[in-house]
Amino acid sequence: MEEVKEGLKGKFVHLHLHTLYSALDGAIKIEQLAENLKANGMDACAITDHGVMYGIIDFYKTMKKKGIKPIIGSEFYISPGSRFDKKDHYKQGDDTNYHLVLLAENNEGLHNLYKLSTIGFLEGFYRKPRIDKETLRQYSNGIIALSACLGGEISRKFLKEGYEAARNAALEYDEILGRGNYFLEIQENGIPEQKIVNNQLIQISKETGIPLVATCDSHYLNKEDYSSHNILMQIQLGQVGDEKRKPRLKPVEAGKEVKLEARNQSEGDVNGYLAREEDLDDLSRDTSDTLDPAIMHSRSGKMDYSSMLYVKNPDEIYNDFSYCLEAVENTVKIAERCNVSITFGVNHLPQYEVPEGYTLESYFRELAEEGLKKRLEKIPEEKHSIYWERLKYELEIIIMKGFDAYFLIVWDFINYSRKNNIPVGPGRGSGAGSLVAYSLTITDIDPIRFKLFFERFLNPERESMPDFDIDFCIRGREEVIKYVSQKYGEEKVSQIITFGTLKPKNAVRDVCRVYNTPLVEVNKLAKSIPDGPAITTFKKAYDADPELYSRFENIEHGAEIRKHSENLEGAIRQVGMHAAGVVIADRPLVEYAPLSKGPKGEVIVQFEKKAAESVGLIKFDFLGLKNLTIIDEAVKRIHATVDKDFDVNHLPLDDEGIYDMLQRGDTSGVFQLESTGMKSLLKRLRPTVFEDIIAANALYRPGPIESGMLDSFIKRKHGEEEVSYAFDELKDILEETYGVIVYQEQVMQIAQVLGGYSLGAADMLRRAMGKKDKKEMEHNRNIFLYGDESRNIPGVEKLGKDVQKASDLYDLIDKFAGYGFNKSHSAAYAYVAYQTAYLKLKYPKEYMSALLSVSIDNIDDVVKYIDECAKMGIKILPPDINKSFYDFRVEGEGIRFGLGAIKSVGQAAIESFILEREKNGEYTSIYDLCDRMDFKSAANKKTIEAFIYSGTLDCFGKSRHQNICVYISALESAASRAKDKEKGFGSIEDFLSGEKEEFYPDVEELPAKELLSREKEILGFYYSSHPLREYNKYIETFSEDMELINGMRSEGEVVVAGMIKSIKHHITKTKKEKMAFLELEDTKNSVEVVVFPKVYADSLMHLKEDNIIAVKGIYTPNHEDDTGSITARKIMTLGQALEDNTGSLKITLDTDKSSPDRLFQIKTLISRFKGSLPVKIEFIIENKYRVLMGVSDEFCVCPETEFLELLKKVPGIVDIEFIPADERSYIRNENEMIDTWSIA
């Protein structure tokens, strides 16, 4: 054993370590790591996540806070050749990349790491972000490199090519980095191949003088976390239960290749990198570098994960590396060399270029003042002084804080949008509270009219940047971002990364999937876990629901699932792009952060939002809002055909018709008001003023609903509950919400009026209340009641108010503060809701056609809105090749179906047909269509087939069956003629009369059932009819409405009938029994049905797609998405359900249209479908008398669908009706008699 040098005894620094930011690979939580290091006396540590630098800011701040030196690094991927070489080396048996650990020695090194990481993504990405030796040489200053694990080039070269190749590779890296900056990395991880490699690395070190370093390649914190990390790896690879799909590491001999194979990956990079489309691998493709080789080792040919990759303490390290203590000592020496300092709190906002003759301040003031003058044109003059005073106040604060450039940047890109007809939302978030923003037309909500506060947006008493959230039309958002990139420089503008982490609910689902827990049990457990933005940890979930802990015992392996779920909480599940965030800097972004690439080639900052902001990058939120696109499309249609002067941005907010519509819950297609739950709320609330819509938006959330706030609000509005105010001063604040504290702004006002707070201080109080810190709440109670001279807050007592009443009020505020909503945001979105409601009511065809067109890619929405059109009396005209366009268009009193909603037909193909039609006239037949088809477009035989089955070619006057019989030959002939024409030849028809013979076989139309089935296959729904439609009148006699069921807020027993839209069969894990999940649909809605094994076994013969069934069971709502599921207790055919739930079948027979033998036809049918439902026959005699006769008990029926279909075909039968069981009298007038009659 070597002797440890004085001063280094017991010291060791981890220089190769993977945190949670090595997505689905590293399992080390940074906060816990810092505590572990501190407890074990380690005063420095490195972060080296795979190929990325996502977590360095989190790591740096946490380590600094704990008094531990942070060493910034990454385990890079090195391309064997050029980073631009994107060939699939693995297919040729070559290595795709090598691992190399790079550490920043100083700030120059840190910025070189930023550049290298950026190059890896923007230039070298091929399944991984890769650099090459050329770039490493170029940016090697200030960097220390370690040779990495078994995936490093030295290890790979030795195992594949032998000692000499490894030695030469080591010397090359040593030359690139410079002597003393490159270290050979030895590890003790229990892998047999590692032992062999270690010996060779030590030998290379002796021969070349390249120093050694000892590392752990840590992937999890504690040794006992090994099994949870194992689960994490299985989640990464999509492994389920006992599937033998673990990565395989083939046992090797010295000098042979180590190759890893990982199957069943999801698309893209399993470590969560943002892969470009061209880099996506086939789902089944093997990769040689998916997983860190150190994660796995072989034992007797069976693969397992290494259990040695935890954060070892110094004693363990010295024991492991007793044969080479210099490698341990070198970790300390490297740590001493690494001194990086990251600057926080300095904003890097670009300078806004103002016109000549202006300063930034003068230009900003002028724009705001001129803008307010225009706004005041529509506001009574006696109120103008209030606006000018508010504007002056806001301008002073904005300019004092140096945010005028920020406002101008936002104004500039919104101004660009408006000039280029890109719709912009009226506001979003707290920004709607700024009058300056309203004056600059950044927002369109008057903050003074709606009592919105500037301080809620920009608090004078807090040092924080303003943060505008801007909604754009989804079709114009990217154009605005492109404009910003061009204006400030593409290298200074990027979007922001975001991480999908495992919260309790998702962690349980993922771990249960690995254990192959039955889905129904998983859903039951997961749905019982408290949810919401505040429930980020299992501790918070257990606090919210103490019984949750014990509920894990109800499932197999429950204790293990709970343990692993808790351990993996917070793990990064996937990496994506922030939905809205764009950063704009004064210098190239790579100087402040590493960059990566999005799925469509977007440049993305590797730091998440808070980390990016902390290093001074200013975020602007560009959100895409579909409803702005819908409004814009509707307005264009109105301008084109109805009213060219219509202005959707200046609507009267007191239109009674709008409120009548809202009170009816007639809000399908209305922004934010169309869910089943919201419709129910509107019917109860019966809104009468715009403020009610604002409140509905704010109250329809779990907190206000569960706390009773919503119910109280509704009762008070309708005079069913007394409205009272603890202090008279509160009336002005709370009157519009009937004494209920609904908004955060009301909390601020109460603090201002009763406690003497400034609005800035009141906003600080509001924030503190939201945190629910008991100690902090008591501290703030004292300030509220007794004041704080240092902050110039007098308090309730000094203002002469009743302290006890104020203390009670404080408790009430505290209770509801967590549920309070941002009124600025609610008001802005209420206006968008009002706009859509107005358009739907006043311009129904134009609005619904726009709604359908923008929703054209979402078949569920298309179906929903087509049904809404039917309710509104708007006819949806069928698809027609001579009249339809890509989108839905108003035509006469109806809306013509858009061809873009047809499956299997692309936009390019559709537009080629429309272009030809507009150029050369309508098509006359399927032959004409094929002749004029552009074979170079995306159109093909599937296109024509889809047109036929969707009814698009019905306009030619031939049956669909006839068109199907001839379309292939028509296409082949047309294609042949097109080729001849290209070659300059004429077709045989050209030499004859010029008339092309069109042949159609004399065939019957396809059966109605097949036509509907094909129609649904192509359109995604039944258009011309629905198989259930002919049975609806029977179903309605016993079945509950699916829409009402889906709107149920509590559990209850239901009976519902419908058609099986889809079915998923499942096998339970414990007893290996069969069960199923059904999607049951009626003509408008659908509901999930869970069929457990016993019911499944009893009803298996009925469980087929397109079968009509009835279900009796218990409905359980899912409050997350206004849906739920029915647990089936009994499944019946339609006939069985009618038997069980109605009193009798009544057949009405017109004797004038029938003959005596028809009775025997009926008798024969009843005998064939014997059951228990009594039959009564009503005779219509001479179109004057009605006689109702009961058939003898031996002729009772089970009225299955086949029976009903056959019965309808009996001549003379004019009606078939099912009579409810409790309806006793069947005599409708004095001419009607009843008797019993036997047809035996």
Short mmCIF file of N, CA and C in Angstrom, two decimals, residues 519-607:
data_model
loop_
_atom_site.label_atom_id
_atom_site.label_comp_id
_atom_site.label_asym_id
_atom_site.label_seq_id
_atom_site.Cartn_x
_atom_site.Cartn_y
_atom_site.Cartn_z
N LEU A 519 -53.17 -1.75 -14.93
CA LEU A 519 -53.43 -0.34 -15.19
C LEU A 519 -54.55 0.22 -14.33
N VAL A 520 -55.58 -0.57 -14.09
CA VAL A 520 -56.70 -0.06 -13.30
C VAL A 520 -56.24 0.25 -11.87
N GLU A 521 -55.33 -0.57 -11.34
CA GLU A 521 -54.81 -0.31 -9.99
C GLU A 521 -53.90 0.91 -9.99
N VAL A 522 -53.12 1.04 -11.06
CA VAL A 522 -52.24 2.21 -11.19
C VAL A 522 -53.07 3.48 -11.23
N ASN A 523 -54.11 3.46 -12.08
CA ASN A 523 -54.97 4.65 -12.21
C ASN A 523 -55.64 5.01 -10.89
N LYS A 524 -56.10 4.00 -10.19
CA LYS A 524 -56.79 4.24 -8.91
C LYS A 524 -55.84 4.88 -7.91
N LEU A 525 -54.61 4.34 -7.83
CA LEU A 525 -53.63 4.89 -6.89
C LEU A 525 -53.18 6.28 -7.32
N ALA A 526 -52.84 6.42 -8.60
CA ALA A 526 -52.32 7.71 -9.08
C ALA A 526 -53.35 8.82 -8.95
N LYS A 527 -54.61 8.50 -9.26
CA LYS A 527 -55.65 9.53 -9.17
C LYS A 527 -55.92 9.95 -7.74
N SER A 528 -55.54 9.09 -6.79
CA SER A 528 -55.77 9.44 -5.38
C SER A 528 -54.65 10.32 -4.82
N ILE A 529 -53.58 10.50 -5.57
CA ILE A 529 -52.46 11.32 -5.11
C ILE A 529 -52.81 12.79 -5.30
N PRO A 530 -52.74 13.59 -4.26
CA PRO A 530 -53.03 15.02 -4.40
C PRO A 530 -52.18 15.63 -5.52
N ASP A 531 -52.78 16.52 -6.26
CA ASP A 531 -52.10 17.08 -7.43
C ASP A 531 -52.11 18.60 -7.35
N GLY A 532 -51.48 19.22 -8.32
CA GLY A 532 -51.45 20.66 -8.37
C GLY A 532 -50.03 21.17 -8.30
N PRO A 533 -49.82 22.44 -8.67
CA PRO A 533 -48.48 23.02 -8.71
C PRO A 533 -47.74 22.93 -7.37
N ALA A 534 -48.48 22.96 -6.26
CA ALA A 534 -47.83 22.96 -4.95
C ALA A 534 -47.37 21.56 -4.52
N ILE A 535 -47.96 20.52 -5.09
CA ILE A 535 -47.62 19.15 -4.68
C ILE A 535 -46.46 18.65 -5.54
N THR A 536 -45.26 19.04 -5.15
CA THR A 536 -44.07 18.68 -5.93
C THR A 536 -43.30 17.54 -5.30
N THR A 537 -43.62 17.18 -4.05
CA THR A 537 -42.90 16.12 -3.35
C THR A 537 -43.89 15.17 -2.68
N PHE A 538 -43.38 13.98 -2.37
CA PHE A 538 -44.23 13.02 -1.66
C PHE A 538 -44.54 13.54 -0.26
N LYS A 539 -43.61 14.26 0.35
CA LYS A 539 -43.88 14.80 1.69
C LYS A 539 -45.10 15.71 1.65
N LYS A 540 -45.17 16.57 0.64
CA LYS A 540 -46.33 17.46 0.52
C LYS A 540 -47.60 16.68 0.22
N ALA A 541 -47.45 15.62 -0.57
CA ALA A 541 -48.61 14.78 -0.89
C ALA A 541 -49.12 14.07 0.36
N TYR A 542 -48.19 13.56 1.20
CA TYR A 542 -48.60 12.89 2.44
C TYR A 542 -49.21 13.89 3.42
N ASP A 543 -48.68 15.11 3.43
CA ASP A 543 -49.25 16.15 4.30
C ASP A 543 -50.68 16.48 3.88
N ALA A 544 -50.89 16.51 2.56
CA ALA A 544 -52.22 16.84 2.05
C ALA A 544 -53.20 15.68 2.22
N ASP A 545 -52.68 14.45 2.22
CA ASP A 545 -53.53 13.27 2.34
C ASP A 545 -52.78 12.20 3.13
N PRO A 546 -52.87 12.22 4.45
CA PRO A 546 -52.12 11.28 5.29
C PRO A 546 -52.40 9.80 4.99
N GLU A 547 -53.56 9.50 4.42
CA GLU A 547 -53.89 8.10 4.13
C GLU A 547 -53.21 7.58 2.87
N LEU A 548 -52.59 8.47 2.12
CA LEU A 548 -51.94 8.05 0.88
C LEU A 548 -50.86 7.01 1.14
N TYR A 549 -50.09 7.21 2.20
CA TYR A 549 -48.96 6.31 2.51
C TYR A 549 -49.44 4.86 2.57
N SER A 550 -50.55 4.64 3.28
CA SER A 550 -51.03 3.27 3.48
C SER A 550 -51.71 2.71 2.24
N ARG A 551 -52.15 3.58 1.31
CA ARG A 551 -52.83 3.07 0.12
C ARG A 551 -51.90 2.28 -0.79
N PHE A 552 -50.60 2.49 -0.64
CA PHE A 552 -49.65 1.71 -1.44
C PHE A 552 -49.74 0.23 -1.09
N GLU A 553 -50.18 -0.08 0.14
CA GLU A 553 -50.25 -1.48 0.57
C GLU A 553 -51.36 -2.24 -0.15
N ASN A 554 -52.22 -1.51 -0.86
CA ASN A 554 -53.33 -2.17 -1.55
C ASN A 554 -52.91 -2.80 -2.87
N ILE A 555 -51.67 -2.54 -3.30
CA ILE A 555 -51.21 -3.13 -4.56
C ILE A 555 -50.00 -4.01 -4.30
N GLU A 556 -49.80 -4.97 -5.18
CA GLU A 556 -48.67 -5.89 -5.04
C GLU A 556 -47.36 -5.09 -5.14
N HIS A 557 -46.38 -5.46 -4.32
CA HIS A 557 -45.08 -4.78 -4.26
C HIS A 557 -45.24 -3.31 -3.85
N GLY A 558 -46.31 -3.01 -3.14
CA GLY A 558 -46.62 -1.61 -2.81
C GLY A 558 -45.52 -0.88 -2.07
N ALA A 559 -44.88 -1.56 -1.09
CA ALA A 559 -43.82 -0.90 -0.31
C ALA A 559 -42.62 -0.56 -1.18
N GLU A 560 -42.27 -1.49 -2.09
CA GLU A 560 -41.14 -1.23 -2.99
C GLU A 560 -41.48 -0.10 -3.96
N ILE A 561 -42.68 -0.14 -4.48
CA ILE A 561 -43.10 0.91 -5.42
C ILE A 561 -43.07 2.28 -4.74
N ARG A 562 -43.53 2.32 -3.49
CA ARG A 562 -43.50 3.59 -2.75
C ARG A 562 -42.06 4.07 -2.56
N LYS A 563 -41.18 3.17 -2.15
CA LYS A 563 -39.78 3.54 -1.90
C LYS A 563 -39.11 4.07 -3.18
N HIS A 564 -39.26 3.33 -4.27
CA HIS A 564 -38.62 3.75 -5.51
C HIS A 564 -39.24 5.05 -6.04
N SER A 565 -40.53 5.20 -5.91
CA SER A 565 -41.20 6.42 -6.38
C SER A 565 -40.68 7.62 -5.60
N GLU A 566 -40.52 7.46 -4.29
CA GLU A 566 -39.99 8.56 -3.47
C GLU A 566 -38.55 8.88 -3.86
N ASN A 567 -37.76 7.85 -4.09
CA ASN A 567 -36.35 8.07 -4.45
C ASN A 567 -36.20 8.74 -5.81
N LEU A 568 -37.11 8.45 -6.74
CA LEU A 568 -36.99 8.98 -8.09
C LEU A 568 -37.76 10.28 -8.29
N GLU A 569 -38.42 10.73 -7.24
CA GLU A 569 -39.12 12.01 -7.30
C GLU A 569 -38.13 13.10 -7.74
N GLY A 570 -38.53 13.89 -8.72
CA GLY A 570 -37.68 14.98 -9.19
C GLY A 570 -36.77 14.60 -10.34
N ALA A 571 -36.70 13.30 -10.68
CA ALA A 571 -35.85 12.88 -11.81
C ALA A 571 -36.36 13.52 -13.10
N ILE A 572 -35.44 13.88 -13.96
CA ILE A 572 -35.81 14.50 -15.23
C ILE A 572 -36.27 13.41 -16.19
N ARG A 573 -37.52 13.47 -16.57
CA ARG A 573 -38.14 12.44 -17.42
C ARG A 573 -37.90 12.72 -18.89
N GLN A 574 -38.01 13.99 -19.25
CA GLN A 574 -37.74 14.38 -20.62
C GLN A 574 -37.29 15.83 -20.69
N VAL A 575 -36.65 16.15 -21.78
CA VAL A 575 -36.14 17.50 -22.00
C VAL A 575 -36.90 18.08 -23.18
N GLY A 576 -37.36 19.30 -23.04
CA GLY A 576 -38.13 19.91 -24.13
C GLY A 576 -37.82 21.38 -24.26
N MET A 577 -38.66 22.06 -25.01
CA MET A 577 -38.49 23.49 -25.23
C MET A 577 -39.61 24.23 -24.54
N HIS A 578 -39.27 25.26 -23.81
CA HIS A 578 -40.27 26.07 -23.10
C HIS A 578 -41.32 26.55 -24.10
N ALA A 579 -42.57 26.47 -23.69
CA ALA A 579 -43.68 26.79 -24.60
C ALA A 579 -43.64 28.23 -25.09
N ALA A 580 -42.99 29.10 -24.34
CA ALA A 580 -43.08 30.52 -24.70
C ALA A 580 -41.76 31.27 -24.59
N GLY A 581 -40.88 30.87 -23.68
CA GLY A 581 -39.73 31.67 -23.31
C GLY A 581 -38.73 31.91 -24.44
N VAL A 582 -38.41 33.18 -24.65
CA VAL A 582 -37.36 33.58 -25.60
C VAL A 582 -36.44 34.55 -24.88
N VAL A 583 -35.12 34.33 -24.97
CA VAL A 583 -34.18 35.27 -24.34
C VAL A 583 -33.52 36.10 -25.43
N ILE A 584 -33.32 37.39 -25.09
CA ILE A 584 -32.65 38.32 -26.00
C ILE A 584 -31.51 38.97 -25.21
N ALA A 585 -30.30 38.90 -25.72
CA ALA A 585 -29.13 39.40 -24.97
C ALA A 585 -28.42 40.50 -25.74
N ASP A 586 -27.52 41.17 -25.04
CA ASP A 586 -26.75 42.24 -25.65
C ASP A 586 -25.52 41.73 -26.40
N ARG A 587 -25.10 40.50 -26.11
CA ARG A 587 -23.94 39.89 -26.74
C ARG A 587 -24.31 38.46 -27.15
N PRO A 588 -23.47 37.79 -27.95
CA PRO A 588 -23.79 36.40 -28.30
C PRO A 588 -24.06 35.57 -27.06
N LEU A 589 -25.14 34.80 -27.12
CA LEU A 589 -25.60 34.07 -25.94
C LEU A 589 -24.58 33.08 -25.41
N VAL A 590 -23.75 32.53 -26.29
CA VAL A 590 -22.79 31.52 -25.85
C VAL A 590 -21.78 32.10 -24.86
N GLU A 591 -21.71 33.41 -24.76
CA GLU A 591 -20.84 34.02 -23.75
C GLU A 591 -21.44 33.93 -22.36
N TYR A 592 -22.75 33.66 -22.29
CA TYR A 592 -23.43 33.59 -21.00
C TYR A 592 -23.94 32.19 -20.64
N ALA A 593 -24.07 31.34 -21.66
CA ALA A 593 -24.65 30.02 -21.41
C ALA A 593 -24.36 29.09 -22.58
N PRO A 594 -24.31 27.76 -22.31
CA PRO A 594 -24.21 26.81 -23.42
C PRO A 594 -25.56 26.70 -24.12
N LEU A 595 -25.54 26.36 -25.40
CA LEU A 595 -26.76 26.27 -26.20
C LEU A 595 -26.96 24.85 -26.71
N SER A 596 -28.22 24.52 -27.01
CA SER A 596 -28.51 23.23 -27.63
C SER A 596 -29.51 23.47 -28.75
N LYS A 597 -30.04 22.39 -29.31
CA LYS A 597 -30.89 22.53 -30.47
C LYS A 597 -32.23 21.84 -30.24
N GLY A 598 -33.30 22.47 -30.72
CA GLY A 598 -34.64 21.93 -30.56
C GLY A 598 -35.01 20.97 -31.68
N PRO A 599 -36.22 20.40 -31.60
CA PRO A 599 -36.64 19.39 -32.58
C PRO A 599 -36.76 19.91 -33.99
N LYS A 600 -36.97 21.21 -34.17
CA LYS A 600 -37.07 21.79 -35.51
C LYS A 600 -35.88 22.69 -35.83
N GLY A 601 -34.80 22.47 -35.09
CA GLY A 601 -33.60 23.25 -35.35
C GLY A 601 -33.51 24.54 -34.59
N GLU A 602 -34.45 24.80 -33.67
CA GLU A 602 -34.41 26.03 -32.88
C GLU A 602 -33.18 26.02 -31.96
N VAL A 603 -32.57 27.17 -31.80
CA VAL A 603 -31.46 27.29 -30.85
C VAL A 603 -32.07 27.49 -29.46
N ILE A 604 -31.55 26.74 -28.49
CA ILE A 604 -32.14 26.74 -27.15
C ILE A 604 -31.04 26.90 -26.10
N VAL A 605 -31.25 27.78 -25.15
CA VAL A 605 -30.34 27.92 -24.02
C VAL A 605 -30.46 26.68 -23.15
N GLN A 606 -29.32 26.12 -22.73
CA GLN A 606 -29.34 24.89 -21.92
C GLN A 606 -29.80 25.12 -20.49
N PHE A 607 -29.91 26.37 -20.07
CA PHE A 607 -30.37 26.65 -18.71
C PHE A 607 -31.89 26.82 -18.71
#
